[in-house]
């Protein structure tokens, strides 16, 4: 896992997202996804939201990484205690996200967020990418107990690819 390979996977996900949104029919977008309670449209927003969350997580990692590790460990434990409300908010937030932004808006946000993340990779040095903190592992199956900036940036695409496999769009199976 190198900064260049992570930047490339983020760009590939951005391009894939555009293709999925652009080629999906209204009927397909309204269909249920596989293994979630969301429609394909709602799941696409959730996939975008994962990248948006990562941008915010980078600020947390950078902040906690300058403190003694016990602070991020306590923070992660507190967040783990709030796992159930997090999952409810996470679910509800994606119900209306696609409607609020619209498909063009979702694509525009995806471009801005992924460009921001790849710029972070392009401008960070090894020391900055190695900064890390403890994470609430109960929140996501791809969170690890301790994650670096590089890990968090890679997580974004892991999250995207996980949910991409749950889409029931006809063009989701072109790979």
mmCIF file of C-alpha atoms in Angstrom:
data_model
loop_
_atom_site.group_PDB
_atom_site.id
_atom_site.type_symbol
_atom_site.label_atom_id
_atom_site.label_comp_id
_atom_site.label_asym_id
_atom_site.label_seq_id
_atom_site.Cartn_x
_atom_site.Cartn_y
_atom_site.Cartn_z
ATOM 1 C CA UNK A 1 0.000 0.000 0.000
ATOM 2 C CA UNK A 2 1.679 3.165 -1.226
ATOM 3 C CA UNK A 3 0.367 6.726 -1.397
ATOM 4 C CA UNK A 4 0.336 6.447 -5.203
ATOM 5 C CA UNK A 5 -1.655 3.194 -5.177
ATOM 6 C CA UNK A 6 -4.182 4.609 -2.714
ATOM 7 C CA UNK A 7 -4.565 7.778 -4.800
ATOM 8 C CA UNK A 8 -5.161 5.595 -7.846
ATOM 9 C CA UNK A 9 -7.821 3.494 -6.090
ATOM 10 C CA UNK A 10 -9.603 6.676 -4.966
ATOM 11 C CA UNK A 11 -9.590 8.038 -8.523
ATOM 12 C CA UNK A 12 -10.820 4.695 -9.860
ATOM 13 C CA UNK A 13 -13.685 4.680 -7.341
ATOM 14 C CA UNK A 14 -14.595 8.251 -8.355
ATOM 15 C CA UNK A 15 -14.732 7.249 -12.021
ATOM 16 C CA UNK A 16 -16.701 4.106 -11.180
ATOM 17 C CA UNK A 17 -19.167 6.149 -9.123
ATOM 18 C CA UNK A 18 -19.814 8.433 -12.105
ATOM 19 C CA UNK A 19 -20.416 5.447 -14.348
ATOM 20 C CA UNK A 20 -22.771 3.789 -11.879
ATOM 21 C CA UNK A 21 -24.834 6.950 -11.386
ATOM 22 C CA UNK A 22 -24.851 7.971 -15.051
ATOM 23 C CA UNK A 23 -25.879 4.580 -16.416
ATOM 24 C CA UNK A 24 -28.445 3.569 -13.789
ATOM 25 C CA UNK A 25 -32.104 3.810 -14.688
ATOM 26 C CA UNK A 26 -34.620 5.426 -12.363
ATOM 27 C CA UNK A 27 -36.186 2.019 -11.838
ATOM 28 C CA UNK A 28 -32.846 0.459 -10.879
ATOM 29 C CA UNK A 29 -32.044 3.290 -8.474
ATOM 30 C CA UNK A 30 -35.340 2.662 -6.667
ATOM 31 C CA UNK A 31 -34.670 -1.087 -6.314
ATOM 32 C CA UNK A 32 -33.501 -2.532 -3.021
ATOM 33 C CA UNK A 33 -29.816 -3.193 -2.670
ATOM 34 C CA UNK A 34 -28.545 -6.605 -1.646
ATOM 35 C CA UNK A 35 -27.974 -7.040 2.088
ATOM 36 C CA UNK A 36 -28.991 -3.546 3.239
ATOM 37 C CA UNK A 37 -32.270 -1.775 3.927
ATOM 38 C CA UNK A 38 -31.329 0.945 1.424
ATOM 39 C CA UNK A 39 -32.311 1.335 -2.191
ATOM 40 C CA UNK A 40 -29.509 1.491 -4.737
ATOM 41 C CA UNK A 41 -29.870 5.284 -4.770
ATOM 42 C CA UNK A 42 -29.514 5.505 -1.000
ATOM 43 C CA UNK A 43 -26.596 3.089 -1.015
ATOM 44 C CA UNK A 44 -24.802 5.160 -3.651
ATOM 45 C CA UNK A 45 -25.131 8.182 -1.376
ATOM 46 C CA UNK A 46 -23.784 6.117 1.519
ATOM 47 C CA UNK A 47 -20.794 5.116 -0.606
ATOM 48 C CA UNK A 48 -20.134 8.795 -1.305
ATOM 49 C CA UNK A 49 -20.660 9.612 2.358
ATOM 50 C CA UNK A 50 -17.864 7.206 3.265
ATOM 51 C CA UNK A 51 -15.395 9.432 1.427
ATOM 52 C CA UNK A 52 -16.885 12.514 3.086
ATOM 53 C CA UNK A 53 -16.425 10.920 6.509
ATOM 54 C CA UNK A 54 -12.813 10.060 5.708
ATOM 55 C CA UNK A 55 -12.055 13.704 5.004
ATOM 56 C CA UNK A 56 -13.342 14.553 8.494
ATOM 57 C CA UNK A 57 -11.518 11.586 10.037
ATOM 58 C CA UNK A 58 -8.219 12.900 8.702
ATOM 59 C CA UNK A 59 -8.598 15.986 10.870
ATOM 60 C CA UNK A 60 -9.239 13.792 13.909
ATOM 61 C CA UNK A 61 -6.239 11.584 13.202
ATOM 62 C CA UNK A 62 -3.978 14.577 12.709
ATOM 63 C CA UNK A 63 -5.213 16.134 15.953
ATOM 64 C CA UNK A 64 -5.074 13.039 18.131
ATOM 65 C CA UNK A 65 -1.710 11.970 16.745
ATOM 66 C CA UNK A 66 0.040 14.849 18.507
ATOM 67 C CA UNK A 67 -1.420 13.794 21.864
ATOM 68 C CA UNK A 68 -0.402 10.824 23.984
ATOM 69 C CA UNK A 69 -2.065 7.645 22.615
ATOM 70 C CA UNK A 70 -4.241 7.228 25.701
ATOM 71 C CA UNK A 71 -6.403 10.165 24.554
ATOM 72 C CA UNK A 72 -7.386 8.606 21.242
ATOM 73 C CA UNK A 73 -7.785 5.244 22.989
ATOM 74 C CA UNK A 74 -10.305 6.770 25.414
ATOM 75 C CA UNK A 75 -12.030 8.604 22.582
ATOM 76 C CA UNK A 76 -12.369 5.354 20.597
ATOM 77 C CA UNK A 77 -13.779 3.583 23.658
ATOM 78 C CA UNK A 78 -16.355 6.350 24.130
ATOM 79 C CA UNK A 79 -17.359 6.138 20.478
ATOM 80 C CA UNK A 80 -17.612 2.355 20.699
ATOM 81 C CA UNK A 81 -20.048 2.831 23.574
ATOM 82 C CA UNK A 82 -22.209 4.870 21.186
ATOM 83 C CA UNK A 83 -22.171 2.293 18.385
ATOM 84 C CA UNK A 84 -25.930 1.699 18.311
ATOM 85 C CA UNK A 85 -26.898 5.400 17.961
ATOM 86 C CA UNK A 86 -24.147 5.806 15.356
ATOM 87 C CA UNK A 87 -25.612 3.020 13.223
ATOM 88 C CA UNK A 88 -29.101 4.539 13.448
ATOM 89 C CA UNK A 89 -27.841 7.991 12.423
ATOM 90 C CA UNK A 90 -25.703 6.447 9.682
ATOM 91 C CA UNK A 91 -28.726 4.617 8.302
ATOM 92 C CA UNK A 92 -31.122 7.554 8.504
ATOM 93 C CA UNK A 93 -28.634 9.999 7.002
ATOM 94 C CA UNK A 94 -28.386 7.988 3.821
ATOM 95 C CA UNK A 95 -32.160 7.786 3.399
ATOM 96 C CA UNK A 96 -32.431 11.351 2.170
ATOM 97 C CA UNK A 97 -28.914 12.165 1.033
ATOM 98 C CA UNK A 98 -29.436 11.339 -2.623
ATOM 99 C CA UNK A 99 -32.698 13.293 -2.700
ATOM 100 C CA UNK A 100 -31.117 16.347 -1.112
ATOM 101 C CA UNK A 101 -28.062 16.415 -3.386
ATOM 102 C CA UNK A 102 -29.540 14.911 -6.531
ATOM 103 C CA UNK A 103 -27.385 12.778 -8.785
ATOM 104 C CA UNK A 104 -25.475 15.689 -10.274
ATOM 105 C CA UNK A 105 -24.818 17.008 -6.793
ATOM 106 C CA UNK A 106 -23.611 13.613 -5.607
ATOM 107 C CA UNK A 107 -21.206 13.412 -8.523
ATOM 108 C CA UNK A 108 -19.966 16.946 -7.880
ATOM 109 C CA UNK A 109 -19.379 16.215 -4.193
ATOM 110 C CA UNK A 110 -17.622 12.964 -5.084
ATOM 111 C CA UNK A 111 -15.274 14.903 -7.368
ATOM 112 C CA UNK A 112 -14.499 17.541 -4.723
ATOM 113 C CA UNK A 113 -13.978 15.041 -1.912
ATOM 114 C CA UNK A 114 -11.850 12.586 -3.869
ATOM 115 C CA UNK A 115 -9.756 15.425 -5.318
ATOM 116 C CA UNK A 116 -9.193 16.688 -1.787
ATOM 117 C CA UNK A 117 -8.160 13.233 -0.572
ATOM 118 C CA UNK A 118 -5.762 12.634 -3.455
ATOM 119 C CA UNK A 119 -4.230 16.091 -2.918
ATOM 120 C CA UNK A 120 -3.659 15.098 0.719
ATOM 121 C CA UNK A 121 -1.791 12.041 -0.496
ATOM 122 C CA UNK A 122 0.216 14.035 -3.012
ATOM 123 C CA UNK A 123 1.363 16.613 -0.470
ATOM 124 C CA UNK A 124 1.924 14.501 2.640
ATOM 125 C CA UNK A 125 5.313 13.168 3.607
ATOM 126 C CA UNK A 126 5.961 9.748 5.167
ATOM 127 C CA UNK A 127 5.863 11.119 8.706
ATOM 128 C CA UNK A 128 2.477 12.772 8.126
ATOM 129 C CA UNK A 129 1.046 9.613 6.560
ATOM 130 C CA UNK A 130 2.279 7.545 9.518
ATOM 131 C CA UNK A 131 0.388 9.621 12.108
ATOM 132 C CA UNK A 132 -2.333 7.573 13.736
ATOM 133 C CA UNK A 133 -4.905 7.074 16.445
ATOM 134 C CA UNK A 134 -7.172 4.433 17.934
ATOM 135 C CA UNK A 135 -10.506 3.808 16.218
ATOM 136 C CA UNK A 136 -13.968 2.578 17.292
ATOM 137 C CA UNK A 137 -13.841 -0.889 15.749
ATOM 138 C CA UNK A 138 -17.548 -1.444 16.452
ATOM 139 C CA UNK A 139 -18.473 1.236 13.938
ATOM 140 C CA UNK A 140 -17.218 -0.405 10.775
ATOM 141 C CA UNK A 141 -15.819 -3.830 9.851
ATOM 142 C CA UNK A 142 -12.866 -2.154 8.107
ATOM 143 C CA UNK A 143 -11.825 -0.065 11.095
ATOM 144 C CA UNK A 144 -8.821 -1.463 12.884
ATOM 145 C CA UNK A 145 -7.921 -0.783 16.488
ATOM 146 C CA UNK A 146 -5.193 1.654 15.441
ATOM 147 C CA UNK A 147 -5.099 3.368 12.052
ATOM 148 C CA UNK A 148 -2.672 5.749 10.395
ATOM 149 C CA UNK A 149 -3.545 8.528 7.946
ATOM 150 C CA UNK A 150 -2.560 6.156 5.140
ATOM 151 C CA UNK A 151 -4.828 3.439 6.581
ATOM 152 C CA UNK A 152 -7.758 5.864 6.796
ATOM 153 C CA UNK A 153 -7.289 6.962 3.196
ATOM 154 C CA UNK A 154 -7.245 3.312 2.072
ATOM 155 C CA UNK A 155 -10.298 2.584 4.243
ATOM 156 C CA UNK A 156 -12.372 4.941 2.086
ATOM 157 C CA UNK A 157 -12.118 2.645 -0.906
ATOM 158 C CA UNK A 158 -12.485 -0.522 1.156
ATOM 159 C CA UNK A 159 -15.823 0.878 2.373
ATOM 160 C CA UNK A 160 -16.780 1.863 -1.186
ATOM 161 C CA UNK A 161 -15.947 -1.542 -2.656
ATOM 162 C CA UNK A 162 -17.772 -3.388 0.138
ATOM 163 C CA UNK A 163 -20.990 -1.531 -0.597
ATOM 164 C CA UNK A 164 -20.497 -1.607 -4.362
ATOM 165 C CA UNK A 165 -20.883 -5.385 -4.158
ATOM 166 C CA UNK A 166 -24.324 -4.809 -2.591
ATOM 167 C CA UNK A 167 -25.686 -2.740 -5.464
ATOM 168 C CA UNK A 168 -28.287 -4.419 -7.652
ATOM 169 C CA UNK A 169 -27.710 -2.114 -10.640
ATOM 170 C CA UNK A 170 -27.195 -3.882 -13.950
ATOM 171 C CA UNK A 171 -23.938 -2.007 -14.579
ATOM 172 C CA UNK A 172 -22.559 -2.970 -11.160
ATOM 173 C CA UNK A 173 -21.706 -6.394 -12.567
ATOM 174 C CA UNK A 174 -19.668 -5.256 -15.572
ATOM 175 C CA UNK A 175 -16.324 -5.993 -13.889
#
